[in-house]
Amino acid sequence: MRDTFDALNTEALPAYLHSVGEAAHYYGTLSYNRRSRCWTIKGEPCVTELAKRLFPGCHGHGRGEARFTAHRRIVGELNWLMMRYPLRVVERDVARWDEALGQARAYAQARLRAQHMPQTATPPQAYFEGELRPFQKEGLAWLLANPRALLADEMGLGKTVQAIALLATTRLLPAMLVVPPHLVRNWEREIERFLRLPGGVRVHVLRGLTPYELPVADVYIVHYLLLRGWKDVLPKLCMQTVIFDEIQELRRAGTEKYSAASLLAESCEHVVGLSGTPIYNKGGEIWNVVNILDYHFLGDWESFSREWCYGYGSALVAKPDLLGEHLRREGMMLRRTKDQVLAELPPKRRLVQEIDADDALYRSLMRAVWEKAKRLNDAELGASERALLEEQVCQGERQATGLAKAPFVCAFVRALLEGGERVLLFAHHHQVMDCYKKELRAFKPVFITGRETQTQKDAAAGAFMGGQTDLCCVSLRAAAGLNLQRATCVVFGELDWSPAVHSQAEDRAHRIGQRDSLLCYYLVSPRGSDQDMQEALGLKVSQFVALMGDGMPDRQREALAGAQAREHMERLVARLSREAANA
């Protein structure tokens, strides 16, 4: 393979990238406008008029002027035009033009090399913990061949692990990860799990809108809401790689967040966007997304809307299939759907996603639990009273956990729904369900919680199965007998002590004969009861190990779940009792 690469590096350039050389007649001048970052032709109408007709991205003010965006692809086209209509580069910009033409040539050769690179790649075991599926190895090879690009695989196909595999393979660190707020913890855990480095991986999560001196780290994580505060600092950090997770967050230009992301991306050569839904409403949103990854890859907005959409300023793409093909052909976008890789996927994929929680709300809710725990020190309590009080303490902590993470669960589910998924959302407490109802009301959810009559329960199931809504919220212990296989995702906003209860809930969507691969997300919080319940269920980050029952609960599993619940209660009560005694 090395011989092939060397041959490609030394072979003749495409004809349109050859040097123009001296000419007997020059049709005008070529200069660089630093403010607008474009190359400007000032010359005879024959050349400027032709330029505007041939190149959609070319524009100018009045006669005798034509402007070209200083993009590597466009510089190559400008060089081709100069072969027919020679232009004299103004003296102050000769060196800049030579550099720009060199970048255009390097870009063209890189595109040529990409066609001959291996179709799959495996991250080195010394730096990566885990095993990629075949289609993920293809994705890694594609990312290696296209350093500024959009990985647009459908949700659930492992964009995160492919991006981490890229870091492990290139080791272009430090890297900056820009992610939605509710996914900060999950990225932190996934980096620590998959990425290996000598001495361990150093991860730092940026905090607050006010910049501070950052510690030395291999990977930095910042969420989108903080970008505006760090706008002037991030481009100066000399990041080797920038990864924008859920890059559709940048589908609207004109905000401080967008401006900060643009400056950060511009300061780095390796820029990757991840999104299963890069556009939500209008195809023109893709221009904003691509512009972050590679400035003016699709030209400026006016020329893009004029040529790709229905006219100046329009965001409706006239031929979206043609635009998608252009992005794929040019190495800007790769997208695979579940249907395309279904043979490589198991029937059910269980993913543990760590999300944030509202610590202030958790502490507030736990005050009442703490007061009950203080009563456990009363020596005159009877056995039945003590047992009841212990149960109330345990349930109080479990509810506090569910309520504290509920807003972040809703943010996660909202992203799934906006991406076109059909979701079953499971929880245990009515108050948690009420929070879901309020936060997700825009999606017209239906509920099956045990508070409904049989008629209301049937109507809710019918609305979900009939397509009137894509969100059905179900109580963990009220799922028996339901047939909700229209769902493409199952989300557990709260956990149960029994593995078989979760398995039974999953089976509401996963039926015999179903040909899809069902995604089951377990959303866990670092605070409260989730950690003990996660251990009891045999959950580890991003995988399941043992204990997951695939049928109805049996006595052995129920006994084990009950024992683990009691152990958790004893530990919780002991801890709260100590705190109460020391108060």
XYZ file of C-alpha atoms in Angstrom:
583
model
C 0.000 0.000 0.000
C 2.934 2.367 0.670
C 4.074 1.989 -2.974
C 0.586 2.936 -4.148
C 0.560 6.071 -1.984
C 4.038 7.130 -3.148
C 3.010 6.683 -6.775
C -0.059 8.810 -6.235
C 1.980 11.531 -4.536
C 4.398 11.832 -7.442
C 2.027 11.374 -10.353
C 1.092 14.299 -12.608
C -1.393 16.808 -11.271
C -4.804 17.173 -12.900
C -4.431 19.441 -15.916
C -6.519 22.252 -14.405
C -3.986 22.607 -11.562
C -0.902 23.113 -13.721
C 0.960 26.399 -13.413
C -0.296 29.077 -15.794
C 3.101 30.575 -16.641
C 3.823 33.831 -18.427
C 1.397 35.193 -21.030
C 1.558 37.634 -23.922
C -1.671 39.276 -22.788
C -3.276 39.560 -19.368
C -7.044 40.078 -19.137
C -6.859 41.715 -15.737
C -5.481 41.339 -12.219
C -6.055 38.923 -9.374
C -5.832 40.109 -5.785
C -6.783 38.824 -2.344
C -9.334 40.613 -0.181
C -8.376 39.851 3.410
C -11.574 41.174 4.901
C -13.969 39.031 2.853
C -11.448 36.209 2.373
C -11.914 36.001 -1.371
C -9.894 36.300 -4.582
C -11.000 39.215 -6.775
C -10.654 39.524 -10.540
C -10.643 43.043 -11.924
C -10.454 42.862 -15.660
C -12.066 42.871 -19.057
C -15.785 42.107 -19.257
C -15.112 39.004 -21.371
C -13.455 37.250 -18.419
C -15.606 38.568 -15.557
C -18.846 37.868 -17.431
C -17.713 34.324 -18.248
C -16.652 33.735 -14.652
C -20.099 34.682 -13.374
C -21.791 32.403 -15.892
C -19.549 29.392 -15.308
C -19.167 29.453 -11.518
C -22.276 29.743 -9.302
C -20.153 30.822 -6.336
C -18.634 33.696 -8.257
C -20.049 37.177 -7.670
C -18.980 40.783 -7.899
C -20.104 44.389 -7.684
C -20.933 45.690 -11.144
C -19.025 45.278 -14.371
C -15.404 44.233 -14.557
C -15.223 42.506 -11.166
C -15.669 38.878 -10.083
C -15.002 37.374 -6.673
C -14.120 33.784 -5.768
C -14.257 32.356 -2.235
C -10.782 31.315 -1.096
C -11.676 27.616 -0.762
C -9.304 24.899 -1.927
C -11.763 23.546 -4.472
C -12.659 26.977 -5.826
C -9.023 28.068 -6.108
C -8.516 25.111 -8.436
C -11.412 26.255 -10.610
C -10.012 29.780 -10.664
C -6.648 28.421 -11.817
C -8.419 26.591 -14.648
C -10.081 29.849 -15.726
C -6.700 31.611 -15.731
C -5.355 29.063 -18.199
C -7.791 30.485 -20.776
C -7.764 34.076 -19.549
C -4.376 34.794 -17.913
C -4.454 37.218 -14.995
C -1.563 39.017 -13.372
C -1.415 38.359 -9.629
C -0.724 41.635 -7.856
C 2.748 41.666 -6.351
C 1.723 41.744 -2.685
C -0.373 38.561 -3.141
C 1.988 36.401 -5.218
C 3.176 34.376 -2.217
C -0.396 33.976 -0.945
C -1.548 32.752 -4.361
C 1.285 30.227 -4.536
C 0.286 28.952 -1.097
C -3.425 28.782 -2.039
C -2.638 26.921 -5.258
C -0.435 24.510 -3.305
C -3.347 23.807 -0.943
C -5.666 23.255 -3.916
C -3.222 20.756 -5.376
C -2.840 18.962 -2.040
C -6.630 18.804 -1.721
C -7.013 17.330 -5.215
C -4.342 14.716 -4.533
C -5.921 13.862 -1.174
C -9.251 13.255 -2.911
C -7.443 11.022 -5.400
C -5.656 9.120 -2.620
C -8.958 8.617 -0.812
C -10.194 6.565 -3.763
C -7.259 4.175 -3.332
C -7.119 3.980 0.464
C -8.248 0.807 2.286
C -12.012 0.559 2.627
C -11.774 -0.538 6.259
C -9.507 0.373 9.158
C -8.957 -1.087 12.617
C -7.808 1.130 15.490
C -4.572 -0.021 17.157
C -5.241 -2.212 20.191
C -2.599 -0.346 22.141
C -4.753 2.797 22.024
C -8.310 1.492 21.679
C -10.333 -0.752 23.965
C -13.107 -2.578 22.140
C -14.100 -4.115 18.838
C -15.681 -2.279 15.910
C -18.323 -3.845 13.707
C -17.448 -4.149 9.999
C -19.474 -1.078 8.971
C -17.842 0.906 11.786
C -14.405 -0.065 10.465
C -15.537 1.310 7.094
C -16.600 4.510 8.839
C -13.212 4.829 10.525
C -11.431 4.381 7.174
C -13.655 7.071 5.666
C -12.910 9.497 8.517
C -9.189 8.883 8.076
C -9.484 9.733 4.367
C -11.637 12.842 4.942
C -10.327 15.030 7.789
C -13.111 17.650 7.510
C -16.361 15.775 7.166
C -19.810 14.832 8.482
C -20.516 11.315 9.767
C -24.308 11.180 9.431
C -25.034 7.566 10.346
C -28.531 6.906 11.601
C -28.948 7.052 15.363
C -27.732 3.969 17.190
C -25.015 2.921 14.742
C -22.114 4.027 16.918
C -20.984 7.445 15.715
C -19.441 8.092 19.123
C -17.277 4.979 19.113
C -16.182 5.622 15.513
C -15.080 9.136 16.487
C -13.138 7.810 19.484
C -11.567 5.168 17.235
C -10.423 8.050 15.005
C -8.703 9.718 17.979
C -7.084 6.418 18.937
C -5.825 5.842 15.389
C -4.536 9.334 14.578
C -3.665 10.367 18.154
C -4.064 13.961 17.007
C -4.423 15.341 20.506
C -5.383 17.441 22.309
C -8.933 17.224 20.991
C -11.956 19.389 21.740
C -15.366 17.714 21.917
C -18.386 20.016 21.572
C -21.507 18.197 22.743
C -25.080 18.864 23.957
C -25.313 19.500 27.719
C -27.109 16.241 28.494
C -24.371 14.167 26.820
C -21.318 15.619 28.596
C -21.103 12.849 31.173
C -21.657 10.134 28.610
C -18.806 11.393 26.408
C -16.560 11.615 29.447
C -17.257 7.987 30.334
C -16.983 6.747 26.741
C -13.605 8.438 26.261
C -12.316 6.887 29.476
C -13.645 3.494 28.441
C -12.503 3.251 24.817
C -9.408 5.461 24.541
C -6.096 4.187 25.873
C -3.045 6.387 26.354
C 0.232 5.824 28.213
C -0.340 6.974 31.771
C -4.109 7.140 31.277
C -6.428 9.520 29.438
C -6.659 13.045 30.823
C -10.149 14.486 30.309
C -11.226 17.973 31.341
C -14.806 19.280 31.171
C -15.057 23.055 30.733
C -17.210 24.757 33.369
C -19.036 28.079 33.213
C -19.142 30.951 30.733
C -16.106 32.719 32.185
C -12.811 31.451 30.689
C -10.079 30.249 33.023
C -6.647 28.693 32.589
C -7.246 25.130 31.461
C -5.271 22.239 32.925
C -3.207 20.053 30.617
C -5.432 17.324 29.144
C -5.712 15.010 26.154
C -9.410 15.610 25.600
C -11.460 18.678 26.477
C -15.269 18.618 26.541
C -17.472 21.704 26.267
C -21.209 21.886 25.712
C -22.828 24.134 23.139
C -24.359 26.552 25.654
C -20.874 27.551 26.874
C -19.349 28.251 23.455
C -20.252 31.946 23.425
C -18.344 32.580 26.653
C -15.223 30.870 25.326
C -15.459 32.332 21.814
C -12.183 34.264 21.918
C -10.256 31.621 23.849
C -10.969 28.340 22.054
C -9.308 29.213 18.713
C -6.052 29.939 20.582
C -5.840 26.558 22.303
C -4.141 24.838 19.334
C -6.455 21.846 19.243
C -5.418 19.088 16.844
C -8.943 17.701 16.399
C -12.409 19.127 16.928
C -15.507 16.907 17.071
C -19.003 18.423 17.041
C -21.502 15.886 18.352
C -25.124 16.466 17.279
C -23.832 19.164 14.947
C -27.396 20.037 13.964
C -27.175 22.309 17.016
C -25.360 24.633 14.586
C -27.955 24.512 11.817
C -28.818 28.184 12.402
C -26.194 30.835 11.722
C -26.063 34.332 13.188
C -25.683 33.366 16.862
C -22.704 33.732 19.178
C -22.701 29.955 19.556
C -22.388 29.525 15.793
C -19.698 32.182 15.518
C -17.647 30.583 18.297
C -17.953 27.145 16.690
C -16.887 28.573 13.330
C -13.749 30.182 14.793
C -12.867 26.982 16.659
C -13.262 24.849 13.526
C -11.257 27.300 11.451
C -8.313 27.005 13.847
C -8.050 23.247 13.339
C -7.376 21.052 10.304
C -9.227 17.957 11.543
C -12.904 18.731 12.083
C -15.597 16.064 12.378
C -19.339 16.539 12.680
C -21.606 13.803 14.054
C -25.345 13.774 13.478
C -28.018 11.335 12.447
C -30.266 14.314 11.649
C -28.103 17.174 10.289
C -31.244 19.017 9.123
C -34.664 19.272 10.771
C -36.901 21.316 8.507
C -35.346 22.799 5.381
C -32.537 21.337 3.306
C -30.726 24.663 3.315
C -29.786 24.065 6.957
C -27.083 21.765 5.630
C -25.225 24.841 4.330
C -24.780 26.127 7.889
C -23.610 22.713 9.098
C -21.146 22.171 6.240
C -19.876 25.736 6.569
C -18.677 24.913 10.096
C -16.827 21.831 8.879
C -15.268 23.411 5.790
C -15.804 27.142 5.256
C -17.593 27.882 1.952
C -17.340 24.285 0.753
C -20.786 24.958 -0.748
C -19.947 28.543 -1.672
C -21.468 31.565 0.034
C -25.111 31.578 1.102
C -26.332 33.713 -1.793
C -24.817 31.499 -4.466
C -25.870 28.309 -2.638
C -29.483 29.429 -2.338
C -29.509 30.654 -5.936
C -28.157 27.439 -7.460
C -29.204 24.671 -5.088
C -32.448 26.124 -3.720
C -35.434 27.889 -5.230
C -33.828 31.312 -5.418
C -31.992 33.970 -3.440
C -32.490 33.456 0.296
C -34.600 30.313 -0.118
C -33.706 27.424 2.196
C -35.710 24.817 0.273
C -33.307 22.674 -1.734
C -34.686 21.983 -5.194
C -32.984 18.591 -5.621
C -31.914 17.273 -2.206
C -30.924 13.884 -3.624
C -28.485 15.600 -5.999
C -27.026 17.682 -3.164
C -26.632 14.573 -1.009
C -24.842 12.779 -3.828
C -22.525 15.769 -4.288
C -21.622 15.770 -0.576
C -20.958 12.031 -0.587
C -18.933 12.127 -3.806
C -16.745 14.949 -2.501
C -16.014 13.126 0.756
C -18.001 15.567 2.892
C -20.728 13.209 4.165
C -21.122 9.518 4.966
C -24.478 8.109 5.982
C -25.568 4.546 6.692
C -29.030 3.535 7.902
C -30.057 0.611 10.087
C -31.626 -1.074 7.060
C -28.276 -1.038 5.251
C -26.304 -2.670 8.074
C -29.074 -4.699 9.711
C -27.266 -7.983 9.068
C -24.428 -6.779 11.330
C -26.697 -5.715 14.197
C -28.138 -7.882 16.987
C -31.946 -7.985 17.426
C -31.658 -5.781 20.515
C -28.938 -3.307 21.427
C -28.809 -2.216 25.050
C -26.907 0.999 25.681
C -26.212 2.587 29.052
C -26.110 6.365 28.742
C -24.915 8.404 31.704
C -26.724 11.733 31.905
C -26.569 14.675 34.241
C -28.928 15.490 37.102
C -30.072 18.601 38.945
C -27.963 18.380 42.113
C -29.780 21.252 43.815
C -33.165 19.602 43.249
C -31.806 16.255 44.431
C -30.512 17.764 47.677
C -33.802 19.585 48.213
C -35.862 16.425 47.749
C -33.540 14.425 49.969
C -34.132 16.734 52.970
C -37.475 15.054 53.655
C -35.833 11.642 53.249
C -33.129 12.666 55.688
C -35.748 13.727 58.256
C -37.342 10.298 58.059
C -33.944 8.668 58.362
C -33.367 10.548 61.657
C -36.440 8.823 63.108
C -34.781 5.452 62.539
C -32.520 6.222 65.516
C -35.551 6.025 67.789
C -35.039 2.892 69.897
C -38.775 2.651 70.664
C -39.729 2.007 67.003
C -41.485 -1.310 66.481
C -40.303 -3.775 63.833
C -43.201 -3.069 61.467
C -42.846 0.707 61.917
C -39.107 0.489 61.245
C -39.654 -1.640 58.131
C -42.241 0.830 56.794
C -39.984 3.795 57.500
C -37.002 2.102 55.824
C -39.121 1.450 52.734
C -40.208 5.104 52.655
C -36.575 6.243 52.917
C -35.519 3.968 50.051
C -38.451 4.980 47.841
C -37.844 8.648 48.663
C -34.272 8.443 47.418
C -35.395 6.574 44.303
C -37.986 9.243 43.515
C -35.495 12.048 44.185
C -33.127 10.393 41.708
C -35.842 10.131 39.055
C -36.994 13.725 39.451
C -33.471 15.174 39.526
C -32.554 13.592 36.199
C -36.014 13.978 34.582
C -35.190 17.233 32.684
C -32.099 15.573 31.212
C -34.070 12.449 30.317
C -36.512 14.715 28.487
C -33.673 16.435 26.602
C -32.375 13.035 25.503
C -35.823 11.844 24.392
C -36.462 15.154 22.622
C -33.361 14.575 20.489
C -34.608 11.085 19.591
C -38.040 12.386 18.586
C -36.617 15.241 16.546
C -34.519 12.646 14.756
C -37.648 10.756 13.679
C -37.498 7.940 16.232
C -40.622 6.419 17.799
C -40.045 6.130 21.532
C -41.338 4.128 24.471
C -40.317 5.982 27.637
C -40.453 3.947 30.855
C -40.478 5.300 34.417
C -41.722 4.274 37.852
C -43.014 7.294 39.797
C -46.118 9.287 38.907
C -44.366 12.568 39.716
C -41.613 11.690 37.264
C -44.246 10.919 34.628
C -45.862 14.302 35.328
C -42.511 15.974 34.650
C -42.235 14.105 31.345
C -45.739 15.227 30.435
C -44.868 18.878 31.017
C -41.415 18.871 29.373
C -42.442 16.840 26.308
C -45.944 18.200 25.761
C -44.993 19.546 22.307
C -44.775 15.927 21.095
C -48.306 15.058 22.315
C -47.272 12.031 24.390
C -49.726 9.373 25.547
C -49.456 7.682 28.954
C -50.012 4.195 30.337
C -49.165 4.545 34.017
C -51.754 2.577 35.965
C -53.814 5.707 36.641
C -55.871 5.250 33.460
C -59.013 3.216 32.884
C -58.815 0.277 30.510
C -60.518 2.392 27.850
C -57.947 5.175 28.257
C -55.109 2.635 28.212
C -56.395 1.115 24.954
C -56.807 4.577 23.426
C -53.220 5.516 24.343
C -51.820 2.320 22.822
C -53.991 2.813 19.732
C -52.797 6.410 19.274
C -49.166 5.319 19.393
C -49.634 2.328 17.099
C -51.780 4.395 14.730
C -49.164 7.106 14.314
C -51.028 9.933 16.090
C -47.988 10.306 18.370
C -44.398 9.039 18.419
C -44.057 9.055 22.214
C -45.698 6.657 24.644
C -44.785 6.893 28.336
C -45.307 3.637 30.219
C -44.960 2.622 33.852
C -42.339 -0.059 34.404
C -44.850 -2.274 36.212
C -47.741 -1.587 33.839
C -46.210 -2.916 30.626
C -47.563 -6.471 30.702
C -49.718 -7.423 27.730
C -49.025 -4.304 25.677
C -48.251 -4.566 21.961
C -46.253 -1.476 20.951
C -43.862 -2.796 18.308
C -44.139 0.409 16.259
C -41.414 1.791 18.575
C -37.866 2.085 17.257
C -36.356 3.043 20.643
C -37.001 2.064 24.244
C -35.790 4.512 26.900
C -35.640 3.764 30.621
C -35.814 7.082 32.457
C -35.952 5.201 35.766
C -34.676 1.760 36.701
C -36.225 -1.224 38.466
C -34.436 -3.694 40.708
C -35.579 -6.641 38.589
C -33.769 -7.338 35.284
C -36.778 -9.252 34.022
C -39.017 -6.202 34.446
C -36.785 -4.321 31.998
C -36.666 -7.259 29.625
C -40.459 -7.491 29.695
C -40.682 -3.753 28.998
C -38.309 -4.125 26.038
C -40.497 -6.887 24.661
C -43.411 -4.447 24.311
C -41.510 -3.157 21.270
C -39.459 -6.197 20.262
C -41.652 -8.982 18.938
C -40.958 -12.329 17.279
C -40.611 -11.797 13.554
C -39.558 -8.159 13.902
C -36.843 -7.402 11.354
C -35.510 -4.188 12.880
C -32.759 -3.879 15.499
C -34.293 -2.330 18.599
C -32.360 0.310 20.557
C -32.826 0.181 24.329
C -31.335 3.122 26.242
C -30.797 2.934 29.998
C -30.311 6.505 31.266
C -28.417 6.549 34.546
C -27.407 9.354 36.874
C -24.199 9.533 38.930
C -26.272 10.578 41.960
C -28.792 8.672 44.038
C -30.073 5.126 43.638
C -29.044 4.582 40.010
C -25.523 3.407 40.804
C -26.631 0.549 43.064
C -29.465 -0.391 40.710
C -27.075 -0.291 37.763
C -24.801 -2.745 39.562
C -27.734 -4.972 40.500
C -28.878 -5.150 36.887
C -25.417 -6.117 35.686
C -25.081 -2.905 33.722
C -21.741 -1.522 32.678
C -21.105 1.528 30.549
C -22.369 0.886 27.002
C -22.923 -2.817 27.524
C -24.867 -5.417 29.437
C -23.224 -8.278 31.255
C -25.228 -11.143 32.736
C -28.413 -10.994 34.759
C -30.596 -9.617 31.940
C -33.604 -11.915 31.836
C -35.281 -12.380 28.479
C -38.541 -13.785 29.715
C -41.077 -13.518 32.507
C -39.626 -13.054 36.010
C -38.815 -16.355 37.715
C -38.485 -16.921 41.438
C -34.707 -17.022 41.410
C -34.351 -13.710 39.608
C -37.020 -12.099 41.762
C -35.298 -13.332 44.927
C -31.966 -11.970 43.717
C -33.510 -8.603 42.816
C -35.228 -8.451 46.206
C -31.999 -9.228 48.040
C -30.126 -6.531 46.165
C -32.888 -4.020 46.878
C -32.706 -4.857 50.579
C -28.903 -4.513 50.584
C -29.222 -1.099 48.989
C -31.855 -0.101 51.549
C -29.631 -1.213 54.424
C -26.650 0.753 53.064
C -28.782 3.836 52.433
C -30.454 3.729 55.840
C -27.106 3.221 57.584
C -25.558 6.158 55.746
C -28.489 8.505 56.391
C -28.680 7.406 60.015
C -25.006 8.253 60.515
C -25.556 11.646 58.929
C -28.596 12.262 61.138
C -26.702 11.230 64.281
C -23.838 13.580 63.433
C -26.139 16.507 62.591
